[in-house]
XYZ file of C-alpha atoms in Angstrom:
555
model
C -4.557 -3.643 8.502
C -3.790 -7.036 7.852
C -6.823 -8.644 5.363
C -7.367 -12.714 6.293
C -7.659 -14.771 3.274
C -9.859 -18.018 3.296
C -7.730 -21.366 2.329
C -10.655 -22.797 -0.588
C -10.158 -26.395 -1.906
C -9.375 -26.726 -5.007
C -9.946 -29.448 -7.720
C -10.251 -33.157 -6.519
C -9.328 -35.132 -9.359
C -8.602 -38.784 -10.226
C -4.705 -38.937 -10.683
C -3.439 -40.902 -12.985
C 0.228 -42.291 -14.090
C 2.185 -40.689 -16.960
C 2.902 -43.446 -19.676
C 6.729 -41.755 -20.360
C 9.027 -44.432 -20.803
C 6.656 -47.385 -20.103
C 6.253 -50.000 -22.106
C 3.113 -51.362 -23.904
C 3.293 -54.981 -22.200
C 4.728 -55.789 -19.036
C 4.312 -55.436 -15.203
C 2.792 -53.460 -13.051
C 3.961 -49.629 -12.075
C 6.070 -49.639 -9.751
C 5.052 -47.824 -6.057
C 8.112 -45.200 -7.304
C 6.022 -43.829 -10.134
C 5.213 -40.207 -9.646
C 2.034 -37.782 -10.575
C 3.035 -34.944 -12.746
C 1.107 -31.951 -13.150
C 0.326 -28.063 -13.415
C -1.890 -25.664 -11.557
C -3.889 -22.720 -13.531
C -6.163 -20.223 -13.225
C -9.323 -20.867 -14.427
C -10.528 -17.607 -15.344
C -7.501 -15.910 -16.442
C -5.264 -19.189 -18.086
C -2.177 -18.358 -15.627
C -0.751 -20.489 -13.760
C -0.803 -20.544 -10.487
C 2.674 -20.632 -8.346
C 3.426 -21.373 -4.846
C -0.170 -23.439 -4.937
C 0.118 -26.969 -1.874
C -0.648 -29.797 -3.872
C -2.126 -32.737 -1.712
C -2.419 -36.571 -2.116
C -5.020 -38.491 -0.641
C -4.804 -38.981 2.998
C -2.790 -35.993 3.415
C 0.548 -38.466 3.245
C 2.273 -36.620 0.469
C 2.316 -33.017 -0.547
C 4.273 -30.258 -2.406
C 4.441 -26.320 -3.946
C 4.280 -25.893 -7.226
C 7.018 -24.202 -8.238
C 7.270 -20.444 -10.465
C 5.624 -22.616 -13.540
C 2.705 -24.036 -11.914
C 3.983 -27.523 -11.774
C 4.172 -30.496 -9.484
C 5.342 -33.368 -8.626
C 4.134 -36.029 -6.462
C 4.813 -39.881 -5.913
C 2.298 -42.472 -6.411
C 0.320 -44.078 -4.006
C 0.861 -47.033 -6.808
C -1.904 -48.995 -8.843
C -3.713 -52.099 -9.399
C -1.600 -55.444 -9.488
C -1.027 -56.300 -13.616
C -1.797 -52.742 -15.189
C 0.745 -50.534 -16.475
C 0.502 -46.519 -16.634
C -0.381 -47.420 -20.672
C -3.649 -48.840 -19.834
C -4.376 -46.360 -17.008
C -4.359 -43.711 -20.226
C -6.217 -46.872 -22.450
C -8.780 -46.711 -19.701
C -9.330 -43.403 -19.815
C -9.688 -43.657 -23.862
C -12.339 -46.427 -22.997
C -10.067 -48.940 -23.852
C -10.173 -50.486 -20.811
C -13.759 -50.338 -18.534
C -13.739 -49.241 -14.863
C -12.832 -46.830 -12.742
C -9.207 -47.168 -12.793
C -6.931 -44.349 -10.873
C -3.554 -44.106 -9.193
C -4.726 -41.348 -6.537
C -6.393 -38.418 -5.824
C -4.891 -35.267 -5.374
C -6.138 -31.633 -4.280
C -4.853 -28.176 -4.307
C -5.520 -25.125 -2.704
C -3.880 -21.839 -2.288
C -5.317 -18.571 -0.699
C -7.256 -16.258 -3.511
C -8.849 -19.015 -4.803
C -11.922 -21.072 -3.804
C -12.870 -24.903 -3.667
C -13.555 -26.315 -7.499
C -14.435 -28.969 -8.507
C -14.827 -28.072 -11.939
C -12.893 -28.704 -15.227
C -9.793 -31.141 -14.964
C -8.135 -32.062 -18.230
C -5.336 -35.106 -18.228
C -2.944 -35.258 -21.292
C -1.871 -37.629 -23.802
C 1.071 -38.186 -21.362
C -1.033 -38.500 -18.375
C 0.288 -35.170 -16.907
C -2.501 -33.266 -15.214
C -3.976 -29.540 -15.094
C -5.796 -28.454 -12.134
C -7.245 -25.308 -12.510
C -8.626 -23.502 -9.479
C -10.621 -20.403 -9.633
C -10.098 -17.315 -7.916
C -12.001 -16.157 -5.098
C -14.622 -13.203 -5.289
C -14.980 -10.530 -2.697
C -17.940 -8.649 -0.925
C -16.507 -5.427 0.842
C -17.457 -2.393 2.465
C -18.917 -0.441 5.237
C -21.486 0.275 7.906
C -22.185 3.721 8.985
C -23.684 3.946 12.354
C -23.921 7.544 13.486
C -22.431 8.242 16.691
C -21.285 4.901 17.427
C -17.287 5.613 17.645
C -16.504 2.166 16.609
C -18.615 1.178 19.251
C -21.357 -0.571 17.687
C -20.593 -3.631 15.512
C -23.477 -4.993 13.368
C -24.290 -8.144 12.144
C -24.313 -8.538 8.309
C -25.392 -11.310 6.045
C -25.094 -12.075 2.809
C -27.542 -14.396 0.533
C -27.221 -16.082 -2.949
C -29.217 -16.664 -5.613
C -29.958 -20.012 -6.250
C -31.619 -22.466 -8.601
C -33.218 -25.689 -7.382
C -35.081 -28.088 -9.691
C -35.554 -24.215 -11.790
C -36.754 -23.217 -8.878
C -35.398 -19.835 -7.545
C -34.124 -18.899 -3.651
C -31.896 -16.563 -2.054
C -30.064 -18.826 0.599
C -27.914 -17.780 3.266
C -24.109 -17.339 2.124
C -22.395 -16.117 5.348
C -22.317 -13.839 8.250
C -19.881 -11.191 9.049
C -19.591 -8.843 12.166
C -18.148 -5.555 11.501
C -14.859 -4.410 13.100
C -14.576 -1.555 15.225
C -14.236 0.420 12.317
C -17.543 -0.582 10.625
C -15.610 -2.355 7.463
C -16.795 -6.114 6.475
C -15.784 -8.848 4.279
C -16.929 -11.464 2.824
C -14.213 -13.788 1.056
C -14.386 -16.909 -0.969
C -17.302 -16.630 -2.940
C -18.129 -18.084 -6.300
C -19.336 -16.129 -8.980
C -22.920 -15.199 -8.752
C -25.889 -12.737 -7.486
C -25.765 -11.822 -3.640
C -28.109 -9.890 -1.747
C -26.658 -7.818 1.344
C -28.753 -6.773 4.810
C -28.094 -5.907 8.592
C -29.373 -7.410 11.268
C -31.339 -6.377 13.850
C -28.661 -4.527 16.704
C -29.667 -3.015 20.276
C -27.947 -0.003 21.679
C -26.607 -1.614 24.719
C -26.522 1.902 26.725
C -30.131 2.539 26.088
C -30.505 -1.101 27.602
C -28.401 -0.191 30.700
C -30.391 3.016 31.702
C -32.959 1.361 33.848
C -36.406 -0.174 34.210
C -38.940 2.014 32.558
C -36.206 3.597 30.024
C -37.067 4.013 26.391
C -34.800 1.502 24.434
C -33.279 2.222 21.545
C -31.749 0.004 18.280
C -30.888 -0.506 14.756
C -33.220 -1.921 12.344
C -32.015 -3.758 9.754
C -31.180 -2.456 6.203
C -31.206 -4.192 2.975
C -28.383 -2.852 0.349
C -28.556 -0.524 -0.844
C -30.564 1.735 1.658
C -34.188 0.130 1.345
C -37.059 -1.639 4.561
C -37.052 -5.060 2.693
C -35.840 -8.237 1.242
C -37.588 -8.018 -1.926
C -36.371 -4.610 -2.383
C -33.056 -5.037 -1.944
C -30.541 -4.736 -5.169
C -28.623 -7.432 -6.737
C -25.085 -7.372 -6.466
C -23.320 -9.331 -9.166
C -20.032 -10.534 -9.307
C -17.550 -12.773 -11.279
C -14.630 -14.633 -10.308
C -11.895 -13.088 -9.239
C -14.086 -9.316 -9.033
C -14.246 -7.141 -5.761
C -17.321 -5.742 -5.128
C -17.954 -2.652 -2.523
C -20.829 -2.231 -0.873
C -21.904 0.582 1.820
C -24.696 0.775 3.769
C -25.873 2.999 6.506
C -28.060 2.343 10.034
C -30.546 4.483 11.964
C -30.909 4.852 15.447
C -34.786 4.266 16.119
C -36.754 3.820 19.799
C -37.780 0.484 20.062
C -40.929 -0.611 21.884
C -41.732 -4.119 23.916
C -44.070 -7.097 22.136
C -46.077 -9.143 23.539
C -48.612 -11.774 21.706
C -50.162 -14.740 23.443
C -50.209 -18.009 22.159
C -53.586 -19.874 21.803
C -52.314 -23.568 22.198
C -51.193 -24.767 25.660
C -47.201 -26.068 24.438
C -44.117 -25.801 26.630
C -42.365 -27.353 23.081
C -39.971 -24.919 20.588
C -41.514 -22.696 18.199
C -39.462 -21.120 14.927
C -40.630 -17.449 13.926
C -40.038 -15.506 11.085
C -40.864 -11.842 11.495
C -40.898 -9.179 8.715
C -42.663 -6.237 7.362
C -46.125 -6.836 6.773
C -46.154 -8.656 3.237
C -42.584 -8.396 2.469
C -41.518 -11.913 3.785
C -37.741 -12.074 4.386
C -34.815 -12.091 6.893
C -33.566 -9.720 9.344
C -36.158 -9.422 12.282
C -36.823 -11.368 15.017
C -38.966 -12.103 17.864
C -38.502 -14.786 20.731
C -41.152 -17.278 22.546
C -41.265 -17.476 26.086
C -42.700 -21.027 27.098
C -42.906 -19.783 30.708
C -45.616 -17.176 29.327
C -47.026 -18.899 26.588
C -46.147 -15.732 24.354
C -43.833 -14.332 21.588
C -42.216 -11.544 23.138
C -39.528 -8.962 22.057
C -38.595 -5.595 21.144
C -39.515 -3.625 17.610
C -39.933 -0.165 16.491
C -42.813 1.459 14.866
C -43.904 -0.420 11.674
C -46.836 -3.203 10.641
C -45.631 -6.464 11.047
C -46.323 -10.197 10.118
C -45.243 -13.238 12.463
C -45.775 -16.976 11.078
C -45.302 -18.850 14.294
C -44.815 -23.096 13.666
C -44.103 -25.682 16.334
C -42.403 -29.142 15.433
C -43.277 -33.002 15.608
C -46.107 -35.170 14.343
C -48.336 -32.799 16.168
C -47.057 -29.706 14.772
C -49.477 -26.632 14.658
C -49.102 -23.431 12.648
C -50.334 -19.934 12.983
C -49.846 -16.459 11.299
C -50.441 -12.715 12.409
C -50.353 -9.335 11.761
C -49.656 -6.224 13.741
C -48.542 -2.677 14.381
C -46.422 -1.004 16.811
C -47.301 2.803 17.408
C -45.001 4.547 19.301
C -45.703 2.069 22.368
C -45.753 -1.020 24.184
C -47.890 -3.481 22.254
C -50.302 -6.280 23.519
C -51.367 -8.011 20.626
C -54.283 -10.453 19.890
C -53.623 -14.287 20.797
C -52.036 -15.994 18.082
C -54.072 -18.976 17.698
C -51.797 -22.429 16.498
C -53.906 -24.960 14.067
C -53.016 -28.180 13.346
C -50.857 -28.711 10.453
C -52.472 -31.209 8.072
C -51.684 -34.866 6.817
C -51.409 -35.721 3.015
C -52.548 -39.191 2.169
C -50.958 -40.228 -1.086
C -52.756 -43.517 -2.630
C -50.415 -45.209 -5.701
C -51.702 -46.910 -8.683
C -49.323 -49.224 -10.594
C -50.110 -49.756 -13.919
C -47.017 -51.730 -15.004
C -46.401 -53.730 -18.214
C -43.320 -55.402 -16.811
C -43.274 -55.050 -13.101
C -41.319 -52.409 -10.914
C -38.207 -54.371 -9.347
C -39.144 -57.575 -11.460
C -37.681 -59.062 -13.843
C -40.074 -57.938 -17.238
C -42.700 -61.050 -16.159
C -45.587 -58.831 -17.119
C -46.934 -58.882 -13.538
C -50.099 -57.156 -13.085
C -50.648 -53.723 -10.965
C -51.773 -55.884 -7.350
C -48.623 -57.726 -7.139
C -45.691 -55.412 -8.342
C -43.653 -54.218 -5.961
C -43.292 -50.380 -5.276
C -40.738 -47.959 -4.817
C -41.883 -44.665 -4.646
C -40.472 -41.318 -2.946
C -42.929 -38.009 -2.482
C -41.945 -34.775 -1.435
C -44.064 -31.521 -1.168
C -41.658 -28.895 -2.278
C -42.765 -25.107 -0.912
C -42.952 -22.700 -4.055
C -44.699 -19.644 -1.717
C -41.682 -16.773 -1.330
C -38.346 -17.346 -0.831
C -38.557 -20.368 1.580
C -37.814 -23.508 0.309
C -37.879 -27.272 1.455
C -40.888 -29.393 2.260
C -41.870 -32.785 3.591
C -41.607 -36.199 2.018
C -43.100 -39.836 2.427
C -41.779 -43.063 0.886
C -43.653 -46.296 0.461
C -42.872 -49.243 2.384
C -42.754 -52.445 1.239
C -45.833 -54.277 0.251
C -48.286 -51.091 0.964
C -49.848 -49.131 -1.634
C -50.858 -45.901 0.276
C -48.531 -43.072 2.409
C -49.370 -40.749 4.404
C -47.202 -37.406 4.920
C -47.883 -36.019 8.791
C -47.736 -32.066 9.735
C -47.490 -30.214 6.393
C -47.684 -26.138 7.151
C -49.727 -24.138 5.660
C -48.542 -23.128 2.244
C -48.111 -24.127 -1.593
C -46.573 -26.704 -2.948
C -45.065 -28.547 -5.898
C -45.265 -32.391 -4.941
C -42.195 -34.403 -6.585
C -42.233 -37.778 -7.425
C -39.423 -40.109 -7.347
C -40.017 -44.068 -8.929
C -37.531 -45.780 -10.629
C -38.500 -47.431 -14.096
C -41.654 -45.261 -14.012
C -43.059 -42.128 -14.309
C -46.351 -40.522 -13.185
C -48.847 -40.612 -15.466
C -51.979 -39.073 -13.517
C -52.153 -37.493 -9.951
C -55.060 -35.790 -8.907
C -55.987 -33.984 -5.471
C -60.026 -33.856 -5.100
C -60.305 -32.803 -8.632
C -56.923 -30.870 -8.796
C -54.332 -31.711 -11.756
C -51.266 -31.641 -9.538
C -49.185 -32.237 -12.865
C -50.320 -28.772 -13.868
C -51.442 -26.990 -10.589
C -49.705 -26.306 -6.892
C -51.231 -28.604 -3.709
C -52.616 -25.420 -1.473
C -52.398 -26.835 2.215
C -54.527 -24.551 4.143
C -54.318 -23.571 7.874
C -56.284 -26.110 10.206
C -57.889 -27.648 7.277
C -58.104 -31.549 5.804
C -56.670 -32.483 2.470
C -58.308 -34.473 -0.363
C -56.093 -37.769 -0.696
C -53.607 -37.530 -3.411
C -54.786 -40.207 -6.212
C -51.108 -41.232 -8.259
C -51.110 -43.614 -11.088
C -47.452 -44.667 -12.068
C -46.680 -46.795 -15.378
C -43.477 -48.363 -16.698
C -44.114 -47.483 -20.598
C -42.215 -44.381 -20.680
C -40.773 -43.440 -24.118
C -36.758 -42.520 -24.514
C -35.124 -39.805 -25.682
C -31.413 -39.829 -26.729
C -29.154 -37.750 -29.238
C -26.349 -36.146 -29.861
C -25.249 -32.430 -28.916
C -23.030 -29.900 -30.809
C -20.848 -27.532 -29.157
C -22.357 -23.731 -29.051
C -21.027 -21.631 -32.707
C -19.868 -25.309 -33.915
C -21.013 -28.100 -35.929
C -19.209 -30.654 -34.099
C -19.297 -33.191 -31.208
C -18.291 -31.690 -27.691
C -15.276 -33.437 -25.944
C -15.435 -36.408 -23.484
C -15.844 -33.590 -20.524
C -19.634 -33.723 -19.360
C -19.800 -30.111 -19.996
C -23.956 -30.165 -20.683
C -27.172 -30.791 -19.168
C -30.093 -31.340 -21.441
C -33.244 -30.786 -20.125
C -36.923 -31.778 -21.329
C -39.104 -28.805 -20.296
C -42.926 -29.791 -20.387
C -44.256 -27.714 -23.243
C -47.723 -27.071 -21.332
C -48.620 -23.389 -20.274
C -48.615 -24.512 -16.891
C -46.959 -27.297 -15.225
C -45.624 -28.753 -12.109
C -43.866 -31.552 -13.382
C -39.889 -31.063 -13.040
C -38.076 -31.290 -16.254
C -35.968 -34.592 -16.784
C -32.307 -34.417 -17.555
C -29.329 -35.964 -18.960
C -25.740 -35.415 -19.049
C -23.748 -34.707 -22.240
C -21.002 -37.559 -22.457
C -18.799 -36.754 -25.306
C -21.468 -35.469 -26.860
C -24.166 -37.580 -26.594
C -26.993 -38.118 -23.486
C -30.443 -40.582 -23.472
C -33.165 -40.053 -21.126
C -35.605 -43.101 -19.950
C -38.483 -43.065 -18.715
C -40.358 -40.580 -20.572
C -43.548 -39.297 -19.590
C -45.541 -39.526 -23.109
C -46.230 -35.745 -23.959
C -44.603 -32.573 -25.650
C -41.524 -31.307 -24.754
C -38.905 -28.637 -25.592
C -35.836 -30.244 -25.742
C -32.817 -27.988 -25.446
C -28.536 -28.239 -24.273
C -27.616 -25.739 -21.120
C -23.954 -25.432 -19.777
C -23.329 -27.511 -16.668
C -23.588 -25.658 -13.061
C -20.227 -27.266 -12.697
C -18.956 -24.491 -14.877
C -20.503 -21.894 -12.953
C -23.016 -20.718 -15.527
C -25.857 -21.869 -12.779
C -29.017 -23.608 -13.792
C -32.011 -22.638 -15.948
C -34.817 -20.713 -14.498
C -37.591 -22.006 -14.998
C -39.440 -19.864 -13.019
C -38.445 -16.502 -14.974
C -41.118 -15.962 -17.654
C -38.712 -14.595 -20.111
C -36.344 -17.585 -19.586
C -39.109 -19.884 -20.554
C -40.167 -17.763 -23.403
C -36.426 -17.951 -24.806
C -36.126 -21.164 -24.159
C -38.853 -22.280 -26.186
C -37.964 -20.057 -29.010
C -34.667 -21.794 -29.517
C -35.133 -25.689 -28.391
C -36.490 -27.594 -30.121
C -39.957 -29.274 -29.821
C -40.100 -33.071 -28.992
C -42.986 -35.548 -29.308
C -42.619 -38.783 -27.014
C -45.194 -41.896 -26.922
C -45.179 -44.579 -25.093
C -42.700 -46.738 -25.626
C -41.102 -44.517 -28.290
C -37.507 -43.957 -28.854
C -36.684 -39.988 -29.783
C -33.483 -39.316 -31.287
C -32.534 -35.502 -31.847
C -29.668 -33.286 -32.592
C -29.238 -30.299 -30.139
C -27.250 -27.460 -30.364
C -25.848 -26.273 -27.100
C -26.468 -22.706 -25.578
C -24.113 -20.032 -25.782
C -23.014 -19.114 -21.722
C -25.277 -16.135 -21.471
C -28.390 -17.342 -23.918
């Protein structure tokens, strides 16, 4: 059997002109000049032949040839610079952004990256693309004869803001012979499951038939989400993974709604406090009721409409060998958050330093409630317009929430929810009920922190790659303010704005690199993390200046 391989993208880089035989002084490059470069590997240092090489605009392209190198011609440069100060630019001899072209490559194996480029002393250029990883395996469904074909998906592990989620990587519908695959993915932590499948002859025996399906199952043979294992893989690495389905009678649903709407509803569906993907029920506006088909089991259904007037609702219930007529689910309004701003400003937000006083600075302010219940994630979000002091945020579900505050030239010095720290506690949004205005007080004093950081097992500078993130972590217990970050340029980052507090300052490797981001939410990451950064104290107005050393991939 032929296998399909996915085309990925590789690097998109800035191109830029080799300086061979030009001179120091004198015109500009000629339109004729060409882009010289190689394609690697990334993981293994090989380089990579027979790889399409692409200019901008897809108006030029070649192969690399059995050395992993190219050719291209130039889509030419700026009037009065020569290929020297393209590489003087590049040096900082020169400021701007200055480039002859871009260029991409891709070849199948490999996956989109836009990751490490490195451009010689000559101007030459490396690409290096990274090689593809691989899901496979199989779906057993007894008795089927090829003729069942069931619905897999795969999630990933990510980090938001520290935040962890498993979010939806693909889909994949067996063949005939039960096999799946799941190409071009990066290196990382997936999580495998089945959807929900019907057995179509049960379904074409008749009215009053007993219907039968296939519930879902999450790898490796468990009921839920949370339960499922990790499967971990690195670039390049095939993973296998085989799972099996049951045959099971199903039984019809049917729950009223309790709110007159002819308007969508979303649904999530899964075992009764196991929230995650894989079941699903349907609402019928003609009957005003979710309706659908389950086996036995105890249930929860979260039921949400949409729009300013959005309503919210959540049930549980068990199916027992029978039809089930469940309880009216009753919709509640989802609530408004009011958030009132404060600016205490020594130099004015958006003004030019004339000391202005709080009543009439300007504001700029962004808010988002960011979910932090289970594995959902996203939120709402308000933004002050101009000349008002107060926002409101309309039809917030039910649910917890980190709010996230975005004003630049300030920082958030206070917020309080009817007597709730929200720098160090969650916003709880209850069903059908009113929430305390938000009370934020933003000031313009922030301190600065800036330094330089050594590569990991080194005592010296990292190269002009921004191959670092370092992140101030709020050294509190508890806290629900997001740690700030800057980016290691050749070695050194600064960070304004400073919230005047305690902080552990520390160097982690760049997502770009595919190490992924720090969790913050893992206990034992935090714990590490504060045994090894190292403590900073900021006041306001204060410049900081430390010395970091950067983590080892894997610390």
């Amino acid at each position: 059997m032929a296998l399909v391989h996915v085309m990925g993208f590789g690097a998109v880089v800035c191109a830029q002109e080799s300086a061979e035989g030009s001179s120091e002084e004198g015109a500009s490059a000629s339109a004729g000049a060409t882009i010289h470069g190689r394609v690697m590997n990334r993981v293994t240092g090989e380089v990579v032949a027979r790889a399409l090489v692409v200019r901008t605009g897809n108006d030029a392209a070649t192969l690399t040839d059995d050395r992993g190198q190219f050719e291209l011609p130039s889509a030419g440069t700026a009037p009065g610079l020569t290929p020297t100060d393209l590489l003087k630019s590049r040096r900082g001899g020169i400021a701007g952004n200055l480039f002859v072209g871009v260029v991409s490559a891709r070849r199948p194996g490999y996956i989109q990256d836009g990751g490490r480029v490195e451009t010689g002393n000559d101007g030459n250029l490396t690409i290096y693309l990274t090689p593809e990883a691989l899901i496979v395996g199989h779906v057993t469904v007894p008795g089927s004869d090829g003729a069942v074909r069931i619905e897999c998906e795969l999630y990933r592990h990510e980090m938001s803001e520290g935040r962890a989620s498993w979010d939806l990587s693909g889909t994949f519908r067996t063949w005939a012979t039960g096999e799946f695959r799941f190409s071009g993915l990066r290196a990382g932590t997936y999580r495998l499951i089945t959807r929900e499948e019907m057995d179509r002859d049960s379904m074409a025996m008749g009215p009053g038939a007993q219907l039968y399906g296939y519930p879902p199952v999450y790898y490796p043979n468990t009921t839920d989400f949370s339960a499922a294992s990790a499967i971990t893989i690195k670039a390049g690495e095939t993973a296998q993974a085989n799972v099996r389905v049951e045959r099971r009678a199903y039984y019809p649903v049917r729950i009223p709604v309790g709110l007159a709407t002819n308007t969508g509803m979303q649904l999530n569906v899964y075992p009764m406090g196991h929230w995650g993907p894989g079941w699903s029920l349907g609402f019928n506006p003609m009957e005003r009721a979710i309706t659908g088909l389950l086996p036995d089991g105890n249930y929860t259904v979260e039921a949400s409409t949409f729009g300013e007037s959005a309503a919210s609702g959540v049930t549980n219930f068990a199916v027992k060998g029978a039809p089930l007529e469940g309880t009216a689910l009753r919709l509640l309004p989802n609530a408004s958050v009011t958030v009132n701003v404060t600016a205490q400003f020594a130099k004015g937000q958006g003004a030019e330093g004339d000391g202005q006083n709080a009543t009439n600075v300007p504001l700029n302010a962004y808010v988002q409630l960011m979910r932090l219940d289970g594995q959902r994630v996203g939120g709402q979000q308000g933004q002050l317009q101009t000349g008002e002091r107060s926002m409101t945020i309309p039809a917030v579900p039910p649910g917890n929430y980190r709010v996230k505050v975005m004003s630049p030239g300030a920082y958030v010095a206070s917020m309080d929810c009817g007597g709730t720290d929200l720098l160090k506690q969650p916003l709880v949004v209850g069903a059908g009920t009113s929430v305390p205005a938000i009370e934020m007080v933003l000031r313009d004093d922030g301190g600065e922190v800036d330094g330089t950081v050594l590569e990991a097992g080194s005592g010296g500078p990292q190269s002009d790659e921004p191959r670092d993130i370092v992140y101030l972590l709020p050294s509190g217990e508890t806290s629900m303010t997001e740690p700030q970050v800057g980016l290691v340029q050749s070695g050194n980052f600064r960070i304004l704005n400073v919230a005047p507090g305690d902080y552990v300052a520390f160097a982690y490797p760049n997502d770009r690199n595919g190490r992924g981001e720090p969790a913050f939410g893992d206990e034992t990451f935090l714990k590490k993390v504060k045994e090894m950064g190292q403590a900073v104290h900021v006041e306001a107005g204060q410049t900081v200046s430390v010395r970091l050393k950067a983590l080892a991939s894997g610390e």
